[in-house]
XYZ file of C-alpha atoms in Angstrom:
686
model
C 69.223 76.159 81.588
C 70.536 79.012 83.712
C 72.030 76.625 86.288
C 74.378 75.280 83.575
C 75.734 78.669 82.663
C 79.474 79.046 82.213
C 81.667 81.700 83.792
C 84.509 82.569 81.416
C 87.321 85.115 81.607
C 89.252 85.858 78.394
C 92.977 86.652 78.943
C 94.190 88.319 75.784
C 97.801 89.314 75.042
C 97.736 92.718 73.248
C 101.507 93.391 73.380
C 103.524 94.611 70.349
C 104.428 91.089 69.238
C 100.708 90.193 68.965
C 99.619 93.158 66.876
C 99.856 91.121 63.669
C 97.086 88.721 64.771
C 94.978 90.886 67.002
C 92.463 91.463 64.243
C 91.954 87.655 64.058
C 91.715 87.497 67.862
C 88.982 90.158 67.742
C 86.978 88.061 65.221
C 87.488 84.876 67.239
C 86.365 86.412 70.543
C 83.450 88.287 68.912
C 82.296 84.986 67.354
C 82.440 83.380 70.798
C 80.078 85.985 72.231
C 77.763 85.870 69.200
C 77.337 82.122 69.575
C 76.743 82.431 73.286
C 73.989 84.961 72.591
C 72.275 82.346 70.439
C 72.964 79.104 72.311
C 73.973 80.093 75.854
C 72.474 83.513 76.602
C 72.845 83.016 80.372
C 76.635 82.544 80.285
C 78.789 85.231 81.921
C 82.033 86.540 80.490
C 84.838 88.984 81.463
C 87.735 90.330 79.427
C 91.319 91.000 80.660
C 94.062 92.314 78.370
C 97.758 92.385 79.236
C 100.584 94.203 77.574
C 98.906 97.627 77.942
C 100.842 100.656 79.050
C 98.383 101.413 81.871
C 97.281 99.087 84.667
C 93.675 98.728 85.794
C 92.826 95.763 88.013
C 91.929 95.099 91.651
C 95.200 93.363 92.595
C 97.285 96.365 91.547
C 95.214 98.569 93.860
C 95.047 96.101 96.769
C 98.537 94.448 96.901
C 100.563 96.183 94.233
C 102.332 94.702 91.250
C 100.492 93.098 88.364
C 101.421 95.945 86.086
C 100.379 96.375 82.437
C 97.128 94.427 82.959
C 93.733 96.019 82.291
C 90.330 94.577 83.108
C 88.550 95.622 79.901
C 85.205 94.203 81.042
C 84.056 92.883 84.416
C 82.260 89.552 84.456
C 78.654 89.968 83.313
C 75.980 88.212 81.264
C 76.839 88.225 77.542
C 75.212 90.970 75.473
C 75.767 92.974 72.376
C 78.046 95.470 74.149
C 80.547 92.682 74.743
C 80.795 92.134 71.010
C 81.571 95.813 70.454
C 84.203 95.712 73.210
C 85.978 92.691 71.734
C 85.959 94.173 68.234
C 88.008 97.144 69.416
C 90.857 95.703 71.487
C 93.591 98.152 72.545
C 97.090 97.824 71.058
C 99.589 97.564 73.938
C 103.152 98.956 73.920
C 104.876 96.646 76.404
C 105.444 92.888 76.658
C 102.872 91.386 79.021
C 103.244 88.662 81.678
C 100.754 85.884 81.032
C 101.184 84.446 84.525
C 100.149 87.756 86.165
C 97.148 87.869 83.840
C 96.154 84.342 84.958
C 96.270 85.442 88.598
C 94.124 88.512 87.848
C 91.572 86.321 86.067
C 91.497 83.872 88.972
C 90.975 86.744 91.413
C 87.969 87.965 89.424
C 86.323 84.539 89.437
C 87.026 83.955 93.152
C 85.631 87.336 94.284
C 82.465 86.979 92.214
C 81.611 83.289 92.778
C 83.782 82.102 95.701
C 83.145 78.362 96.097
C 80.019 78.283 93.949
C 79.639 76.675 90.526
C 82.613 74.380 90.620
C 83.492 73.048 87.191
C 81.696 75.882 85.449
C 84.477 78.447 85.804
C 86.980 78.750 83.009
C 89.905 80.892 81.880
C 90.981 81.190 78.242
C 94.474 82.488 77.549
C 95.466 83.661 74.043
C 99.127 84.631 73.724
C 102.289 83.846 71.750
C 104.248 83.135 74.986
C 107.546 84.339 73.511
C 108.504 86.688 76.343
C 109.802 85.573 79.748
C 107.654 85.956 82.842
C 108.961 87.680 85.976
C 111.015 85.676 88.481
C 109.270 84.557 91.690
C 110.220 86.110 95.024
C 110.160 82.624 96.627
C 111.089 79.451 94.818
C 111.379 78.835 91.101
C 108.934 79.761 88.377
C 107.828 76.152 88.219
C 107.017 76.143 91.924
C 105.041 79.348 91.532
C 103.040 77.890 88.592
C 102.469 74.652 90.523
C 101.022 76.586 93.474
C 98.711 78.624 91.254
C 97.581 75.478 89.368
C 96.750 73.700 92.645
C 94.779 76.691 93.862
C 92.948 76.753 90.510
C 92.028 73.082 90.781
C 90.856 73.585 94.362
C 88.525 76.386 93.223
C 87.092 74.235 90.428
C 88.597 76.329 87.654
C 89.989 75.225 84.319
C 92.310 77.076 81.927
C 92.531 76.664 78.184
C 95.695 77.996 76.520
C 95.926 79.012 72.854
C 99.523 79.761 71.829
C 99.915 81.697 68.566
C 103.289 81.195 66.969
C 104.126 80.774 63.284
C 105.830 83.756 61.640
C 105.506 85.847 64.832
C 107.996 83.682 66.663
C 110.797 83.374 64.097
C 113.091 85.816 65.874
C 112.063 84.775 69.415
C 114.307 83.186 71.992
C 113.776 79.391 71.713
C 114.838 78.855 75.325
C 112.204 81.282 76.591
C 109.517 79.650 74.436
C 110.411 76.131 75.727
C 110.288 77.377 79.304
C 106.880 79.026 78.797
C 105.532 75.926 77.023
C 106.624 73.818 80.034
C 104.890 76.188 82.491
C 101.682 76.157 80.471
C 101.727 72.394 80.316
C 101.605 72.305 84.135
C 98.321 74.185 84.052
C 97.045 71.796 81.406
C 97.845 68.688 83.455
C 96.589 70.054 86.741
C 93.228 71.274 85.395
C 92.792 68.475 82.774
C 92.471 70.969 79.912
C 94.228 71.313 76.583
C 96.949 73.593 75.240
C 96.682 74.403 71.534
C 99.417 75.702 69.241
C 98.393 77.531 66.053
C 100.514 79.148 63.369
C 97.974 80.656 60.902
C 94.958 82.972 61.143
C 92.764 80.186 59.804
C 93.757 77.679 62.508
C 93.404 80.420 65.161
C 89.797 80.921 64.062
C 89.048 77.264 64.866
C 91.244 76.910 67.954
C 88.676 78.227 70.496
C 85.641 76.064 71.027
C 82.888 78.612 70.844
C 80.134 76.138 71.797
C 80.035 73.745 74.706
C 78.295 70.552 73.741
C 77.549 68.259 76.666
C 78.049 64.603 75.704
C 74.885 62.547 76.100
C 74.682 58.775 75.844
C 72.581 57.334 73.017
C 72.640 53.870 74.595
C 73.292 52.327 77.979
C 73.071 48.574 78.178
C 74.735 45.321 77.249
C 76.977 44.579 74.278
C 75.885 41.007 73.604
C 78.555 38.749 72.161
C 76.534 35.602 72.820
C 73.487 34.733 74.930
C 75.877 33.863 77.792
C 78.425 36.706 77.390
C 77.426 40.341 77.714
C 79.391 43.497 78.542
C 77.914 46.662 79.992
C 78.761 49.634 77.747
C 77.863 53.261 77.239
C 77.653 54.713 73.723
C 78.282 58.375 72.877
C 78.302 60.285 69.632
C 81.895 61.163 68.818
C 81.185 63.446 65.874
C 78.081 65.307 64.791
C 77.424 67.777 62.016
C 76.895 71.340 63.270
C 73.819 72.736 61.665
C 72.280 76.173 61.387
C 70.475 77.332 64.533
C 66.730 77.119 64.549
C 65.445 80.646 64.005
C 62.045 81.313 65.512
C 59.476 83.816 64.394
C 59.516 87.110 66.329
C 56.378 89.190 66.971
C 56.406 92.981 67.469
C 52.746 93.039 68.566
C 53.625 93.017 72.278
C 53.729 96.495 73.831
C 57.210 97.966 74.422
C 56.331 98.536 78.120
C 55.884 94.798 78.752
C 59.314 93.558 79.777
C 58.087 90.015 80.340
C 56.799 89.547 76.776
C 58.368 86.557 74.988
C 57.558 87.896 71.463
C 57.010 84.308 70.349
C 54.638 83.447 67.501
C 52.445 80.378 67.960
C 50.964 78.711 64.855
C 47.800 76.604 65.064
C 46.026 74.700 62.286
C 42.344 74.087 61.693
C 40.971 71.290 59.515
C 37.757 71.642 57.533
C 35.917 69.515 55.023
C 37.169 69.833 51.454
C 33.726 69.609 49.898
C 32.824 72.987 51.399
C 29.434 71.770 52.672
C 30.353 72.489 56.254
C 32.375 75.330 57.713
C 32.792 73.717 61.133
C 36.228 72.637 62.291
C 36.877 68.906 62.355
C 38.010 67.764 65.880
C 41.179 65.695 66.261
C 39.297 62.461 67.116
C 37.565 62.627 63.722
C 40.749 63.047 61.675
C 42.794 60.316 60.092
C 46.049 60.442 58.134
C 45.835 59.934 54.407
C 48.622 58.874 52.066
C 48.559 59.650 48.372
C 48.563 56.745 45.950
C 48.387 58.214 42.470
C 45.387 60.545 42.270
C 43.744 58.874 45.254
C 44.221 59.387 49.001
C 44.326 56.229 51.096
C 43.356 56.710 54.790
C 45.356 54.664 57.305
C 44.498 54.830 60.977
C 46.951 54.878 63.855
C 45.799 51.442 64.975
C 46.581 50.003 61.515
C 50.016 51.534 61.595
C 50.734 50.090 65.028
C 49.654 46.651 63.852
C 52.146 46.547 60.982
C 54.918 48.633 62.479
C 58.222 46.887 63.049
C 59.124 47.068 66.760
C 62.595 45.676 67.455
C 63.849 45.147 70.997
C 66.458 47.542 72.370
C 69.955 46.093 72.403
C 73.327 45.645 70.662
C 74.377 42.237 69.301
C 77.584 41.095 67.661
C 76.727 39.350 64.414
C 80.274 38.218 63.741
C 83.881 39.250 63.090
C 85.703 39.821 59.805
C 89.020 41.079 58.531
C 89.341 44.879 58.609
C 90.443 45.003 54.991
C 86.991 43.807 53.872
C 85.242 46.917 55.201
C 86.021 49.865 52.918
C 86.277 53.363 54.365
C 83.899 54.860 51.777
C 81.111 52.609 53.121
C 80.953 54.480 56.425
C 77.713 56.447 56.814
C 76.423 59.154 59.214
C 78.193 60.031 62.440
C 80.836 58.167 64.426
C 79.914 56.582 67.773
C 82.195 55.796 70.729
C 81.722 52.594 72.768
C 83.223 52.671 76.290
C 82.873 50.301 79.194
C 80.423 51.309 81.904
C 82.265 53.885 84.076
C 83.333 52.390 87.410
C 82.766 48.790 86.234
C 86.209 47.118 86.429
C 85.085 43.827 84.891
C 83.486 45.592 81.902
C 86.622 47.734 81.417
C 88.866 44.649 81.422
C 86.571 42.822 79.018
C 86.407 45.748 76.560
C 90.183 46.126 76.695
C 90.805 42.418 76.164
C 88.512 42.209 73.126
C 89.784 45.454 71.588
C 93.447 44.405 71.895
C 92.676 40.970 70.494
C 90.852 42.518 67.537
C 93.751 44.916 66.961
C 96.281 42.100 67.016
C 94.256 40.038 64.527
C 93.361 43.091 62.364
C 89.688 42.233 62.826
C 86.484 44.252 63.183
C 83.055 43.281 64.485
C 79.738 43.620 62.669
C 76.971 44.819 65.027
C 73.216 45.025 64.959
C 72.097 48.055 67.018
C 68.759 49.259 68.326
C 69.549 52.337 70.437
C 66.188 52.762 72.178
C 62.950 50.931 72.831
C 60.353 51.629 70.138
C 62.932 52.598 67.535
C 61.550 51.770 64.089
C 64.827 51.158 62.280
C 67.732 48.813 62.916
C 71.294 49.952 62.467
C 74.020 47.640 61.212
C 77.618 48.782 61.464
C 81.281 48.033 62.039
C 83.014 48.152 65.437
C 86.703 49.112 65.239
C 89.109 48.851 68.215
C 90.588 52.022 69.666
C 93.656 51.244 71.716
C 94.541 54.054 74.157
C 98.116 55.296 74.403
C 97.445 56.802 77.857
C 97.321 54.371 80.745
C 94.780 56.564 82.495
C 92.316 56.280 79.578
C 90.828 52.769 79.016
C 90.517 51.181 75.629
C 87.317 51.705 73.612
C 85.671 51.105 70.251
C 84.608 53.282 67.305
C 81.362 52.406 65.595
C 80.416 53.385 61.999
C 77.093 52.696 60.328
C 77.245 50.567 57.185
C 74.803 50.806 54.245
C 72.123 48.298 53.361
C 71.810 47.063 49.803
C 69.271 49.795 48.910
C 71.639 52.470 50.280
C 74.456 51.618 47.903
C 74.717 53.824 44.836
C 76.891 52.408 42.087
C 77.474 54.880 39.291
C 78.688 53.360 36.062
C 80.829 55.610 33.882
C 81.922 54.682 30.326
C 85.570 53.906 29.784
C 87.766 56.284 27.802
C 88.579 53.292 25.637
C 85.033 53.356 24.183
C 85.612 56.803 22.704
C 87.061 57.424 19.233
C 90.823 57.672 18.941
C 90.586 61.404 18.193
C 89.060 61.915 21.645
C 91.752 59.997 23.520
C 94.272 62.074 25.456
C 97.879 61.887 24.291
C 100.825 61.327 26.639
C 101.473 65.042 27.136
C 97.835 65.746 28.007
C 97.756 62.849 30.436
C 100.959 64.071 32.111
C 99.609 67.644 32.426
C 96.404 66.357 34.031
C 98.332 64.156 36.451
C 100.566 67.024 37.549
C 97.480 69.227 38.166
C 95.927 66.604 40.428
C 99.157 66.066 42.346
C 99.574 69.826 42.775
C 96.196 70.081 44.517
C 97.439 68.043 47.491
C 96.791 70.028 50.686
C 99.671 68.297 52.481
C 102.523 68.081 49.913
C 105.262 68.368 52.565
C 103.569 66.127 55.129
C 101.856 69.017 56.938
C 98.186 69.530 56.208
C 97.246 73.058 55.228
C 93.691 72.967 56.611
C 93.566 70.833 59.726
C 90.026 69.560 60.289
C 90.208 70.180 64.041
C 91.112 73.822 63.573
C 89.222 74.703 60.391
C 85.787 76.165 61.162
C 82.762 75.747 58.913
C 82.988 78.827 56.655
C 79.244 78.771 55.914
C 78.345 78.918 59.612
C 81.013 81.500 60.401
C 79.680 83.690 57.626
C 76.106 83.240 58.874
C 76.889 84.229 62.478
C 78.808 87.374 61.383
C 76.016 88.481 59.092
C 73.437 87.723 61.796
C 75.239 89.979 64.278
C 75.479 92.764 61.679
C 71.771 92.472 60.860
C 70.877 92.636 64.544
C 72.474 96.067 64.739
C 71.698 97.329 61.224
C 68.628 95.618 59.754
C 69.132 97.350 56.401
C 72.826 96.540 56.160
C 74.060 94.953 52.911
C 75.817 91.609 52.891
C 79.486 92.345 53.664
C 82.315 90.941 51.500
C 83.827 87.593 52.417
C 86.381 87.852 55.209
C 90.021 87.315 54.216
C 90.419 84.461 56.713
C 87.429 82.637 55.323
C 88.763 83.184 51.798
C 91.771 81.048 52.764
C 89.339 78.197 53.381
C 87.012 78.460 50.387
C 89.359 79.843 47.739
C 92.628 78.504 46.280
C 95.785 79.391 48.151
C 97.487 82.195 46.162
C 100.959 81.057 47.205
C 100.211 77.463 46.081
C 98.912 78.708 42.730
C 101.928 80.992 42.219
C 104.377 78.194 43.030
C 102.745 75.882 40.458
C 102.197 78.384 37.645
C 104.099 76.111 35.299
C 101.537 73.341 35.916
C 98.682 75.620 34.908
C 100.586 76.876 31.863
C 101.195 73.270 30.707
C 97.498 72.470 31.102
C 96.501 75.536 29.048
C 99.059 74.643 26.424
C 97.933 71.066 25.906
C 94.194 71.544 26.291
C 92.817 74.174 23.932
C 89.327 75.398 24.765
C 86.956 76.141 21.908
C 83.276 76.471 21.087
C 81.343 73.251 20.449
C 80.490 73.330 16.727
C 77.386 71.201 17.295
C 74.210 73.293 17.433
C 71.237 72.221 19.493
C 68.350 71.082 17.414
C 65.092 72.850 17.863
C 62.116 70.811 18.984
C 60.434 71.334 15.616
C 63.448 69.986 13.686
C 63.661 67.015 16.015
C 59.961 66.284 15.618
C 60.099 66.534 11.821
C 63.116 64.186 11.683
C 61.373 61.733 13.953
C 58.229 61.740 11.848
C 59.967 61.412 8.498
C 62.616 58.953 9.662
C 65.020 60.622 7.248
C 67.861 60.589 9.782
C 67.733 56.882 10.453
C 70.896 56.236 8.458
C 72.586 59.606 8.677
C 75.743 59.977 10.664
C 76.052 62.527 13.470
C 78.506 64.635 11.490
C 76.193 64.793 8.454
C 73.235 65.714 10.697
C 75.217 68.560 12.194
C 76.330 69.842 8.795
C 72.788 69.754 7.469
C 71.544 71.766 10.418
C 74.351 74.293 9.986
C 73.670 74.704 6.278
C 69.894 75.111 6.610
C 68.620 78.449 7.875
C 66.336 78.021 10.916
C 62.608 78.196 10.165
C 60.901 80.908 12.247
C 57.478 80.008 13.609
C 55.313 83.107 14.160
C 52.002 81.463 15.114
C 50.773 78.275 16.733
C 48.788 76.295 14.186
C 46.003 73.768 14.567
C 47.896 70.805 13.134
C 50.949 70.591 15.427
C 50.380 73.055 18.306
C 52.867 71.428 20.648
C 55.716 71.471 18.137
C 54.907 75.038 17.097
C 54.967 76.096 20.755
C 58.367 74.489 21.385
C 59.793 76.104 18.239
C 58.538 79.552 19.281
C 60.010 79.065 22.791
C 63.412 78.232 21.277
C 63.526 81.501 19.266
C 65.742 83.808 21.346
C 66.196 86.702 18.968
C 63.365 88.512 20.725
C 62.125 88.020 24.342
C 58.558 88.643 23.178
C 58.449 85.211 21.537
C 58.208 83.472 24.897
C 55.275 85.559 26.097
C 53.546 85.215 22.748
C 54.025 81.413 22.657
C 52.558 80.947 26.166
C 49.571 83.201 25.402
C 48.750 81.485 22.079
C 49.034 77.985 23.461
C 46.805 78.928 26.383
C 44.168 80.211 23.984
C 44.574 77.054 21.859
C 43.876 74.841 24.889
C 40.732 76.758 25.765
C 39.539 76.575 22.153
C 40.020 72.765 22.138
C 37.927 72.441 25.303
C 35.127 74.653 24.050
C 34.847 73.088 20.574
C 35.276 69.517 21.713
C 32.506 67.074 20.738
C 31.990 64.592 23.577
C 35.643 64.813 24.559
C 37.151 64.004 21.204
C 39.746 66.797 21.564
C 40.570 66.254 25.261
C 43.633 64.112 24.542
C 45.097 66.778 22.325
C 44.284 69.442 24.914
C 46.086 67.440 27.604
C 49.223 67.154 25.420
C 49.151 70.942 25.033
C 48.741 71.393 28.822
C 51.788 69.174 29.382
C 53.861 71.218 26.963
C 52.677 74.490 28.516
C 53.545 73.308 32.029
C 57.037 72.243 30.957
C 57.652 75.556 29.191
C 56.401 77.657 32.116
C 58.695 75.783 34.518
C 61.731 76.279 32.251
C 60.954 79.973 31.919
C 60.000 80.266 35.622
C 56.634 81.778 34.667
C 54.090 79.757 36.735
C 51.318 82.373 36.639
C 49.770 81.763 33.174
C 49.748 77.974 33.672
C 48.251 78.027 37.169
C 45.557 80.515 36.082
C 44.686 78.214 33.181
C 44.355 75.193 35.482
C 41.989 77.071 37.823
C 39.932 78.098 34.759
C 39.835 74.471 33.565
C 38.666 73.283 37.014
C 35.891 75.842 37.060
C 34.854 74.930 33.510
C 34.678 71.225 34.381
C 32.640 71.854 37.520
C 30.142 73.997 35.610
C 29.783 71.521 32.735
C 29.934 68.395 34.871
C 32.917 67.007 32.935
C 34.584 64.000 34.568
C 36.906 62.577 31.882
C 39.200 65.650 31.555
C 40.171 65.806 35.266
C 40.935 62.089 35.107
C 43.173 62.561 32.062
C 45.040 65.414 33.762
C 45.408 63.377 36.961
C 46.820 60.395 35.063
C 49.520 62.624 33.607
C 50.155 64.275 37.001
C 49.525 67.724 35.425
C 48.888 69.552 38.662
C 49.656 73.164 39.636
C 53.278 74.443 39.485
C 54.353 74.638 43.135
C 56.925 76.928 44.707
C 59.504 74.128 44.706
C 59.368 74.080 40.856
C 59.146 77.833 40.326
C 60.230 80.448 42.825
C 57.530 82.926 41.809
C 54.683 80.505 42.429
C 52.464 81.069 45.472
C 51.266 77.425 45.462
C 52.596 75.101 48.159
C 53.440 71.431 47.468
C 50.421 70.307 49.513
C 48.075 72.572 47.510
C 49.505 71.169 44.264
C 48.979 67.587 45.418
C 45.396 68.214 46.545
C 44.453 69.991 43.292
C 43.252 66.777 41.657
C 40.938 66.068 44.561
C 39.369 69.505 44.205
C 39.029 69.025 40.434
C 36.806 65.941 40.861
C 33.275 67.044 39.911
C 30.530 66.933 42.551
C 28.326 63.857 42.421
C 24.861 64.304 41.007
C 22.167 64.531 43.689
């Protein structure tokens, strides 16, 4: 892990023309260090700022020149102090020279690492590049840049340039900017790195790749077109969802004097018999996995699983070709894969290029059956799309997208507006207002996309990392307000809303919002109507009017005749919060009374109906305690009385404990809820 560490020097322009975006640069660089602390804690980083009034670097002392450049932080392993340093960048007063800053950064890397760690040394330049650099004493500026770029390539260094323009460069000299862009492109070509141009704070936030993800092949083998024609290919993942980091448990039990303590928490599990007859731990060789089938648990051994498990052979086969128009974009699933010819294999490269260009010319795609590794349990079927390269140095390749099976397709049927009454149909003005609203929400109305996917970071992850860094320093700190840059991603653009105010006004004018006159029927009213059948031929409008005209009947006590309906009616009475507590308490007492006064189980069915109603009501009110206590009491009662029929009735209705997934206040896990029926089974008579 440590041998793959990166050595990075940040070259930051802090001159007067950059003051408008320095706050965003501080956030970007701080986020870079915060992610390195989580994912690459062995990486080393240094900070150089240029455009300062003072000069503080080794080259100024040793050879002279290189003015207005300050080494803010020497190269060292990333830590929390670096975050504090980057959050308080100085504001310079002179226009800096980015070429001098590049030389200072190179000098720092050469002195510290010399010829070691080739390919792991990197410079990152952030500037607007709107000011001219100094003339060279010998040769042109281009010759000077070419010499520095060749020296950089010889030392195994790479440079990434982020050029911030936009509003900051409106009054700048276009000739100077073009010259600087040309000089930076030389670095990009010589070191095979990218140069990025950004014009908004949001795109700046996503311009710097804060995590280095090493590409790993998911498959190396043959692409089989037929039994007699195979091409050696490598398959990589082109895109992958970035997820939250895995946070491990941290223990403070280790003494503070022990510097080698890992503070890790290890969790181990012990398995014991559920009948409670033995307290000894069951060894692994005596355990077997069980799978629930209704109230029963079916044991299936590993040998049985291996006997029925599907074991496809590793490989990729072409099932056929079809027209690209037949494969819809919305059918693509999961991540995108990249198929390339085996590196260094000329014949494979020519074969991939020939097939890709033929498919492109015929507008065809290939359907593939893929098994990425030996022993993989599932087979992937997807579409292979040609990717013709525009650079002669980069060979042609394929993109692969997973397609759904029949059981993966979800077809949602929505009723047509034509089936609604004429009074519900939108008129022409309403339809026009709705169309204009949808068209206004286009993120690229002028052909330029507002939130470029490549430069728009995940706002949830960015928010998480910033809060995590704050909590590391101040454990009791409150959640800070949402950053203004992230607001631009998750909230509507104020300028876009202001420009289209007339569209919103038209929508408000043609769509009047009002309260729904229909009142929700109480459970008691619904039950009475169902029993009497009086509403069988009554229209919906008459039913609503009858409910509006009749005053609601208040239920103050759960009776013996219809306890479930009385409970639902009491739960729906919201004029006093005490009704809910009273309803739960009375139904609980009613269930216990039914069990106690039952004659050979004649009232068990009614008790089960009451238990079902109580469980539903406690979940809706997020009050799992009374119900779970009742279930434990019922289990104890059945065990003492040797009752078998009641647990079976409860199991058939799946009336188990309320788990934490159903109610947040519950202390019952899903596993405990599932195993509750097993524990409720009475002990066999000896």
